[in-house]
Each structure stands twice: as C-alpha cells, then as structure tokens.
C-alpha cells in the first residue's frame, strides 16, 4: 500500500511541476497570440479589442491564478485562436487520438509479441537473423517519411484507405478504419521493431536461467515451458518497455496526425503552438502529461503485482 | 483480435465494392443521374473568425465571402459593382453617398433584409451600438441615416475617392440585427451559401441558400472547406479525389497537368525584399539602389516559383490593370558593377555585414533569403540568414521594426489606395519599412480628394515611381497561384484578392 501511495504522490508532483513549467514557458516565449492570429492586416483597434476580450491585458499573476483555479475544476479557459472553450476542443479531438493510439497499440502487440517469441525460439537461425535485420531498419525509419511512403504506395493505390481526414466510428466502422489504418501503421512499425527486440531478448534471458533447465528436465512440454513460465517472467522487462512505447505512441500521434491531416489532439497542439494559443497549448500539454503519467503509474502498479519484490525496494 | 481486424477491413472493402457496383448500375439505368453538386476545397488554415466584422485574416475571407454581402460587391477585374445596393449616387462635393437597397433579399434565417439591419451593421462597425469600434475604415463618416425603408445615406467628413471600397462584404458585411451576439457562433448573411457547421482544424461546411436573390444561383448544394496545412499532402489528396480544388505547389504542376484542370491566378501580392529605412546603411538611397541592381529577380522567379511569377517594379501587380505603372520593373536591371559603384559612392567600397530575418511559416522566404545572400555576396555584402517563427517575425520585424532586411509578400487588396497606403509616413500600423517621403505623403492625401478616375490613376502611378526611384524595397515579383481542380469543376472565378467565389461553380459532365 505504501508503495502505491508513494507512486501516487510522485504522480501529483509531476503533474504540478509540469503545470508550472507549461504556464511559465509560454509567458517567456516571444510572439503575441493576438498579432499572430490577426496577421499583418490587423487594424490596431481590432488588436486592442481582442486583447482585452481575451483578458490578455491583465497582470500575469491574475491570469495564472485563474488558470490554476480552472485547472482544478476542469475548466481550461478559452482558446485564443478558435474562440471556443479548450475543453470542447479537446473533447472533440480526443476520440480521434485515442482511437489512433489504441489501434496502434493493438497492432504493435499483435505483431511484436508472437514475432519476438518466434525469433527467440529460433535463435541465430536464418529466420531470426533476417527478422533482427528487418527490425533494425524499422527502428531507423523516420515516421513522417514512412507516412508519406504509405500514402504514396498504399493509400493512393487502394481506394479503401483514406489519406486525409477522419470519419467517426459512430458514422461508419469501416470508414473510421479507412482513415486510421495507415496512420496507425506509421506509428506502429518503428514500435513493433523496438518491442520485438525487447521481447526476443527478455525471452532468451529467461530461457537460459536454471529454473527453465530444471522444469525442462522434468519433462514438461516446450509449449508449457514457454507460456506458463518463460513468458510470465519475461513480462516484467517487457512491461517496462511497453510503458515507454505507450508514451511514444501518444507522442507519435503528433507528427502522424499532421501528415494524415487527422483532426486529433496532436494536430491541435501544432496549430496551438504556431498560433501562440497559450490556453490551448497549456490544456493539451496537461492532457498529454496526465495521460503519460497515469500510464506509467498503472505500469508501476502492474509490476508490483507481477513481482512482489519491487514493492519492497 | 487480428482476425477481427482483418475481417473488418475485408468487410469494409467489400462494402466499398458494393457501392461501386450500385453506382455502375445506376449509370447504366435509363434514368440519368446527375453529378452530385458538392465540392471540397482545401484551405491552408482555419478562419480567424466567422464574424465578418471581427475577421481580419485574408484566409477567412476566402471562405466567408460566400456567406456575406455588402452594399457593394467586387468584380474580378478589381472594380466594383452593386451588391445589396441596387443603385447609388454620390453628391458632387463627394460627401454624400445615397444607396437604394435591393428589395426581396432574405437572410439565411428566412427573414427579410431591412434598413435596420444595414443601420445596425454600420453602427456595430463604428462602435455606436454600445460596443467597441470594430474598424477604422469609418472614422471619416459624419453620419448615417435611413430617410425611408429602402434608402440609406452615408455622409462623410471629407471626400474620399476610396470610400466605396469600404462598402464591400470584406469591410462592411451586412448582418442581421436579431443575430446580435451570435455572429461568430452562428454566422448569418445574405450570400449564396449559408453556414452549416465549423469543426476547428477540420472543416467549415456551407450549404446552398435556396432563396438567394440572384436568380438561378448558386449551383452547388454543399461546399466543404477542408483545412490542410501541408502542401504536399494536399496535392496527394487532390490526386486521390478527396479534394476537388487546391493550390498546387509550383514544382509539382507537371504531376497533375494531365489529370486535372489548372488555372493560373495573378496573386496581386508583392513579394519584396525590404529594409529598415532608418537603420544604416539602408537609410542611404544609394545602398538601397545597389541592392536593387545586385539582386536577381529572375533567379528568384525561376528557382523559388518555378517561373510562375511576374517581375515587379513597384508595390503593385499587373493584376491591378491601369492602376499599375508599367515599365518600372526594368529600372534596375541586374548590374553588379553599377551596384558596386553605388556602394562605393555611399561609402561602403568593401561592402558590409548585415542580417536578413525571415519567417519560417512558408519555405519561400528562406529560399529567397539564400538567393539574396548569394547575389549580395558578389558585391561584397555579407548576409547572415536568420529564420524565425511567424509569431516572432510579426512581433520583432513587422510590429517591432527591429530588423535590417527581410522578405515577405504583401497581400493584394482590391483598392489601389489600400495597396499603396502602407508607405505613408504616418501609417504607423503598416509602414514597417519606416519610409518617409513628403511628396509621397502629399500624393496619397491628394488622391483621396480627387473624384476623376483618370487623375487618380496619375497620382497612383506617380506614387509608384517614387517607390521605385527611392528603391524602398526590391520589388521582386507577383507570384501566381496555380489552382488544380477536378476536370468537372467549372465556373471558378479569380479576383485580385483571395476569395473562392463558389456562387457560379458547378460540376458538369
């Protein structure tokens, strides 16, 4: 229990620190949101009107206090660029990013786990070596390039795949998939490569341990050795990496949504930064932080369930 | 799980097949099916506001001018015609403008356009409704009145030959009084299309205004403006038929030439390489002229715009017709020796070091900066290139005037006055060159009092000569926008400013 409480305190501290840094950084950065939004053609009257309408002419500490108050009640203020509540913008975009992240994770898991196990059992054989080489390439490929290649060679050839935009699941399941598969693959491919290598190594490490030799000598079938013992013990290091991969997937959506014009949170973040839309950037960064920190928290808890020794450290 | 995924994809593909099959069946059937009149237009960015009185970004007007109308309306050649005003009359002293309002015009909410709505719209812009003033365009208005239900009168304090240009939807859209407070969330106008929905970062959807006052228009049932910032992704969307109309990057024109319809639009913008006129050495006209002799417009046009640009000689493009002074583009022909001689005369025989600050929001600026740096190296000027974000560029260069050299394209306007007024020394909000010339200021003041168009043109042409003589900037080019569209799309019109006029567009077989 103490372990969980300690982890929880760490979670709250991280979120608080990030909130302070996010607010601070965007106050120091040069670039006026109102001018950026209105461009060179803005009438000085319009600039002044908008600035007071948005409360940007108030002292900094008041703006900060308001933002913190809002944060606690879940009210993240109004976006400067879109004149809408940040909360509404986020809720509109979240399903897109969540769908993309979940689909990506599913693909990563479904491909990398069996492949890693397969390669581990055929250590140093041709299939293992070729898989390892292939994943080396997979890790090195930049995702924006991969996205472009998928658009060119898959999207443009097969009309099922859409190369831009998003169709909600509620409107059409196949439609949603047609817009999500290529972006999900773009993020998944490098992650499959990373996870494959960890799975392979973790399983190989376990297989060389004494307990495996013992249960094998007792005549247990190879299938049972693998699934009942090796895989379970190998899950701890794999899980660590999986926490990292989830964070990568959340971050990966930022670039990929841009390439595929997917109206998700990542795309919103890019727009918000380039427009100096402070309330929106702060809102999104807080959301990403909470998502990543909570994922890591869950992973930490899962460890302690899988390996009780961790709780004692 | 994998099986489920594969299953879903297969079923989705087969659904798609089914759709194709039904389409084929219907085209073979004796009943002729019409092409759906729905267009998807790609736009680089979101509108800043849907409320026409709040919007300032030209990108917004590309879209929302389909929703709103003003008393006057723009023509494709830059002139004006009657919009919601059926006719107008200007008094001899140039002070009183009397408009007869068109009858039978309805707002998108089904209500009639009344004189109260017109009064409300101008009062709102001038801050007379209790709110803030929303535009400086009407500072010169002495009074507005409505003597009867179809007549609207505007009286000016001083004559202003440019005033009619303030009466198009871009400057003074007519909006219904009973929609007060909701103009941004639920914009209502009298234009050919009405607002359906706006999804930030995704799209803006408009639908046909069935009771539009222009008989038979519009043809399209639905217009979707879809936001996509990346040019390369947009061109792929065009090729994949997900978008019907988009601008095509110059270097990629040949890829869509055969499969799509291409139209070239003079952008009416002036791409300039310019200087801070108060900072040494650019406060010396000879240095500025040397820059003009040394920078190769054709190098920039060929490599940055793949040739799709017209060289300029002043801050006005050929898109402005008679208003543009022709021949100025030949004043400073590339001449390295002359440039060196001028630099020596100005006291810089060995050149100097300087910095060009450019925005990163469009590649063209940094590409131009590289050519400029290479060109200027030949006359001994060492240029450091500094690339900054758009927000920082606006803050530091445009509004802060803290720069030596920069390059930017100044968006074209329909009015010659509004194009040239950037250089008036008292125009603090726009004169980021910090240019000051008494003759120029006087011309720009006099032209407003001139009612004769031919004489106005003389004034504007002289103003352009001054810009060229004083080498205020290097006036590089007006680059063309190449629009790529589905071959079935017809009726696209191009204006000397950014406006996707969808009123006469249709899909034909």
PDB file of C-alpha atoms in Angstrom, chain A residues 29-32 35-50 52-53 80-84 89 92-93 103 106-107 110-111 147-148 151-152 155-156 159-166 169 173-175 177-178 181 258-263 267-268 271 273-276, chain B residues 1-2 5 8-9 11-13 15-16 20 45-49 53-59 61 132-137 170 184 198-202 227-230 232-233 235-240 242-243 252 389-396 398-400 408 410-411 413 429-430:
ATOM      1  CA  UNK A  29       8.370  32.801 -25.325  1.00  0.00           C
ATOM      2  CA  UNK A  30       8.285  35.723 -27.752  1.00  0.00           C
ATOM      3  CA  UNK A  31       5.311  36.156 -30.109  1.00  0.00           C
ATOM      4  CA  UNK A  32       1.984  37.783 -29.403  1.00  0.00           C
ATOM      5  CA  UNK A  35      -0.971  39.577 -33.588  1.00  0.00           C
ATOM      6  CA  UNK A  36      -0.118  36.091 -34.805  1.00  0.00           C
ATOM      7  CA  UNK A  37      -3.797  35.359 -35.231  1.00  0.00           C
ATOM      8  CA  UNK A  38      -4.705  38.584 -36.996  1.00  0.00           C
ATOM      9  CA  UNK A  39      -1.521  38.819 -39.102  1.00  0.00           C
ATOM     10  CA  UNK A  40      -0.169  41.876 -40.863  1.00  0.00           C
ATOM     11  CA  UNK A  41      -3.575  43.132 -41.916  1.00  0.00           C
ATOM     12  CA  UNK A  42      -4.897  43.680 -38.420  1.00  0.00           C
ATOM     13  CA  UNK A  43      -6.371  47.024 -37.598  1.00  0.00           C
ATOM     14  CA  UNK A  44      -4.861  48.370 -34.303  1.00  0.00           C
ATOM     15  CA  UNK A  45      -8.423  48.789 -32.979  1.00  0.00           C
ATOM     16  CA  UNK A  46      -9.119  45.113 -33.585  1.00  0.00           C
ATOM     17  CA  UNK A  47      -5.883  44.078 -31.861  1.00  0.00           C
ATOM     18  CA  UNK A  48      -6.744  46.089 -28.751  1.00  0.00           C
ATOM     19  CA  UNK A  49     -10.366  44.871 -28.675  1.00  0.00           C
ATOM     20  CA  UNK A  50      -9.338  41.249 -28.922  1.00  0.00           C
ATOM     21  CA  UNK A  52      -8.974  42.952 -23.708  1.00  0.00           C
ATOM     22  CA  UNK A  53     -11.704  40.498 -24.714  1.00  0.00           C
ATOM     23  CA  UNK A  80      -7.473  32.305 -28.416  1.00  0.00           C
ATOM     24  CA  UNK A  81      -7.260  31.029 -31.967  1.00  0.00           C
ATOM     25  CA  UNK A  82     -10.653  29.340 -32.116  1.00  0.00           C
ATOM     26  CA  UNK A  83     -12.666  31.458 -29.646  1.00  0.00           C
ATOM     27  CA  UNK A  84     -14.043  28.242 -28.102  1.00  0.00           C
ATOM     28  CA  UNK A  89     -11.867  21.423 -28.496  1.00  0.00           C
ATOM     29  CA  UNK A  92     -13.818  16.809 -29.920  1.00  0.00           C
ATOM     30  CA  UNK A  93     -10.282  15.660 -30.703  1.00  0.00           C
ATOM     31  CA  UNK A 103      -5.331   0.789 -32.858  1.00  0.00           C
ATOM     32  CA  UNK A 106      -3.157  -3.355 -30.795  1.00  0.00           C
ATOM     33  CA  UNK A 107      -1.095  -3.661 -33.952  1.00  0.00           C
ATOM     34  CA  UNK A 110      -0.332  -8.450 -32.077  1.00  0.00           C
ATOM     35  CA  UNK A 111       2.739  -8.342 -34.255  1.00  0.00           C
ATOM     36  CA  UNK A 147       3.746   8.075 -43.515  1.00  0.00           C
ATOM     37  CA  UNK A 148       4.466   9.638 -46.897  1.00  0.00           C
ATOM     38  CA  UNK A 151       0.261   7.369 -48.555  1.00  0.00           C
ATOM     39  CA  UNK A 152       2.045   7.019 -51.898  1.00  0.00           C
ATOM     40  CA  UNK A 155      -3.185   4.968 -49.883  1.00  0.00           C
ATOM     41  CA  UNK A 156      -3.065   6.100 -53.490  1.00  0.00           C
ATOM     42  CA  UNK A 159      -9.159   3.392 -52.549  1.00  0.00           C
ATOM     43  CA  UNK A 160     -10.247   1.845 -49.229  1.00  0.00           C
ATOM     44  CA  UNK A 161      -7.548   3.782 -47.375  1.00  0.00           C
ATOM     45  CA  UNK A 162      -8.152   7.468 -46.925  1.00  0.00           C
ATOM     46  CA  UNK A 163      -5.059   9.633 -46.872  1.00  0.00           C
ATOM     47  CA  UNK A 164      -6.565  12.590 -45.054  1.00  0.00           C
ATOM     48  CA  UNK A 165      -9.365  13.436 -42.649  1.00  0.00           C
ATOM     49  CA  UNK A 166     -11.318  11.340 -40.195  1.00  0.00           C
ATOM     50  CA  UNK A 169     -16.739   5.290 -35.606  1.00  0.00           C
ATOM     51  CA  UNK A 173     -16.831   1.486 -38.645  1.00  0.00           C
ATOM     52  CA  UNK A 174     -15.191   0.771 -41.983  1.00  0.00           C
ATOM     53  CA  UNK A 175     -14.950   4.490 -42.619  1.00  0.00           C
ATOM     54  CA  UNK A 177     -10.755   2.179 -40.091  1.00  0.00           C
ATOM     55  CA  UNK A 178     -10.117   3.507 -43.588  1.00  0.00           C
ATOM     56  CA  UNK A 181      -5.133   2.160 -40.508  1.00  0.00           C
ATOM     57  CA  UNK A 258      -0.073  16.255 -39.227  1.00  0.00           C
ATOM     58  CA  UNK A 259       0.957  14.025 -42.132  1.00  0.00           C
ATOM     59  CA  UNK A 260      -2.507  12.483 -42.497  1.00  0.00           C
ATOM     60  CA  UNK A 261      -4.476  15.653 -41.644  1.00  0.00           C
ATOM     61  CA  UNK A 262      -6.177  13.708 -38.862  1.00  0.00           C
ATOM     62  CA  UNK A 263      -8.063  16.139 -36.640  1.00  0.00           C
ATOM     63  CA  UNK A 267      -2.617  18.269 -34.800  1.00  0.00           C
ATOM     64  CA  UNK A 268      -4.375  20.661 -32.464  1.00  0.00           C
ATOM     65  CA  UNK A 271      -1.742  24.585 -34.534  1.00  0.00           C
ATOM     66  CA  UNK A 273       1.889  26.314 -30.692  1.00  0.00           C
ATOM     67  CA  UNK A 274       2.298  28.042 -34.038  1.00  0.00           C
ATOM     68  CA  UNK A 275      -0.532  30.405 -33.131  1.00  0.00           C
ATOM     69  CA  UNK A 276       0.794  31.130 -29.636  1.00  0.00           C
TER      70      UNK A 276
ATOM     71  CA  UNK B   1      -8.152  -9.768 -32.440  1.00  0.00           C
ATOM     72  CA  UNK B   2      -6.030  -9.843 -35.596  1.00  0.00           C
ATOM     73  CA  UNK B   5      -9.207  -6.581 -37.683  1.00  0.00           C
ATOM     74  CA  UNK B   8     -13.329  -5.678 -40.583  1.00  0.00           C
ATOM     75  CA  UNK B   9     -11.030  -4.486 -43.336  1.00  0.00           C
ATOM     76  CA  UNK B  11     -15.886  -6.318 -44.954  1.00  0.00           C
ATOM     77  CA  UNK B  12     -15.165  -2.646 -45.392  1.00  0.00           C
ATOM     78  CA  UNK B  13     -13.558  -3.281 -48.762  1.00  0.00           C
ATOM     79  CA  UNK B  15     -18.855  -2.562 -48.786  1.00  0.00           C
ATOM     80  CA  UNK B  16     -16.853  -0.266 -50.976  1.00  0.00           C
ATOM     81  CA  UNK B  20     -19.130   0.944 -56.769  1.00  0.00           C
ATOM     82  CA  UNK B  45      -5.561  27.219 -42.324  1.00  0.00           C
ATOM     83  CA  UNK B  46      -8.645  27.872 -40.219  1.00  0.00           C
ATOM     84  CA  UNK B  47     -10.502  31.171 -40.445  1.00  0.00           C
ATOM     85  CA  UNK B  48      -9.639  33.599 -37.641  1.00  0.00           C
ATOM     86  CA  UNK B  49     -13.298  34.495 -37.094  1.00  0.00           C
ATOM     87  CA  UNK B  53     -16.670  42.306 -38.648  1.00  0.00           C
ATOM     88  CA  UNK B  54     -14.067  40.614 -36.471  1.00  0.00           C
ATOM     89  CA  UNK B  55     -12.208  38.688 -39.174  1.00  0.00           C
ATOM     90  CA  UNK B  56      -9.008  40.246 -40.491  1.00  0.00           C
ATOM     91  CA  UNK B  57      -7.010  37.358 -41.956  1.00  0.00           C
ATOM     92  CA  UNK B  58      -7.286  37.085 -45.728  1.00  0.00           C
ATOM     93  CA  UNK B  59      -7.658  33.334 -45.334  1.00  0.00           C
ATOM     94  CA  UNK B  61     -12.397  35.954 -46.423  1.00  0.00           C
ATOM     95  CA  UNK B 132     -16.142  48.737 -29.142  1.00  0.00           C
ATOM     96  CA  UNK B 133     -15.366  50.291 -32.525  1.00  0.00           C
ATOM     97  CA  UNK B 134     -14.539  47.417 -34.874  1.00  0.00           C
ATOM     98  CA  UNK B 135     -12.879  49.178 -37.772  1.00  0.00           C
ATOM     99  CA  UNK B 136     -11.025  52.366 -38.577  1.00  0.00           C
ATOM    100  CA  UNK B 137     -12.492  52.465 -42.077  1.00  0.00           C
ATOM    101  CA  UNK B 170     -14.815  42.334 -46.753  1.00  0.00           C
ATOM    102  CA  UNK B 184     -19.309  34.235 -34.657  1.00  0.00           C
ATOM    103  CA  UNK B 198     -17.439  24.625 -38.311  1.00  0.00           C
ATOM    104  CA  UNK B 199     -15.111  21.991 -36.850  1.00  0.00           C
ATOM    105  CA  UNK B 200     -11.879  23.750 -35.821  1.00  0.00           C
ATOM    106  CA  UNK B 201      -8.840  22.322 -37.568  1.00  0.00           C
ATOM    107  CA  UNK B 202     -11.033  20.085 -39.660  1.00  0.00           C
ATOM    108  CA  UNK B 227      -8.176  22.594 -43.625  1.00  0.00           C
ATOM    109  CA  UNK B 228      -4.861  21.048 -44.548  1.00  0.00           C
ATOM    110  CA  UNK B 229      -1.656  22.943 -43.882  1.00  0.00           C
ATOM    111  CA  UNK B 230       0.751  20.703 -45.760  1.00  0.00           C
ATOM    112  CA  UNK B 232       2.447  18.084 -50.376  1.00  0.00           C
ATOM    113  CA  UNK B 233      -0.304  16.196 -48.548  1.00  0.00           C
ATOM    114  CA  UNK B 235      -1.683  17.572 -53.687  1.00  0.00           C
ATOM    115  CA  UNK B 236      -1.959  13.877 -52.841  1.00  0.00           C
ATOM    116  CA  UNK B 237      -5.497  14.442 -51.601  1.00  0.00           C
ATOM    117  CA  UNK B 238      -6.274  16.080 -54.950  1.00  0.00           C
ATOM    118  CA  UNK B 239      -4.867  13.085 -56.805  1.00  0.00           C
ATOM    119  CA  UNK B 240      -6.796  10.689 -54.574  1.00  0.00           C
ATOM    120  CA  UNK B 242     -10.515  13.540 -51.668  1.00  0.00           C
ATOM    121  CA  UNK B 243     -10.258  17.234 -52.557  1.00  0.00           C
ATOM    122  CA  UNK B 252       4.610  19.779 -58.799  1.00  0.00           C
ATOM    123  CA  UNK B 389       8.763  31.645 -36.360  1.00  0.00           C
ATOM    124  CA  UNK B 390       5.871  33.637 -37.834  1.00  0.00           C
ATOM    125  CA  UNK B 391       4.808  34.919 -34.411  1.00  0.00           C
ATOM    126  CA  UNK B 392       8.312  36.171 -33.695  1.00  0.00           C
ATOM    127  CA  UNK B 393       8.615  37.687 -37.164  1.00  0.00           C
ATOM    128  CA  UNK B 394       5.393  39.636 -36.616  1.00  0.00           C
ATOM    129  CA  UNK B 395       6.477  40.722 -33.176  1.00  0.00           C
ATOM    130  CA  UNK B 396      10.018  41.699 -33.980  1.00  0.00           C
ATOM    131  CA  UNK B 398       6.584  43.792 -38.596  1.00  0.00           C
ATOM    132  CA  UNK B 399       5.389  45.416 -35.396  1.00  0.00           C
ATOM    133  CA  UNK B 400       8.702  45.913 -33.576  1.00  0.00           C
ATOM    134  CA  UNK B 408       7.680  38.959 -47.270  1.00  0.00           C
ATOM    135  CA  UNK B 410       2.299  41.871 -49.078  1.00  0.00           C
ATOM    136  CA  UNK B 411      -1.205  40.601 -49.716  1.00  0.00           C
ATOM    137  CA  UNK B 413      -6.209  44.357 -51.976  1.00  0.00           C
ATOM    138  CA  UNK B 429       0.393  50.297 -38.153  1.00  0.00           C
ATOM    139  CA  UNK B 430       1.543  49.291 -41.655  1.00  0.00           C
TER     140      UNK B 430
END
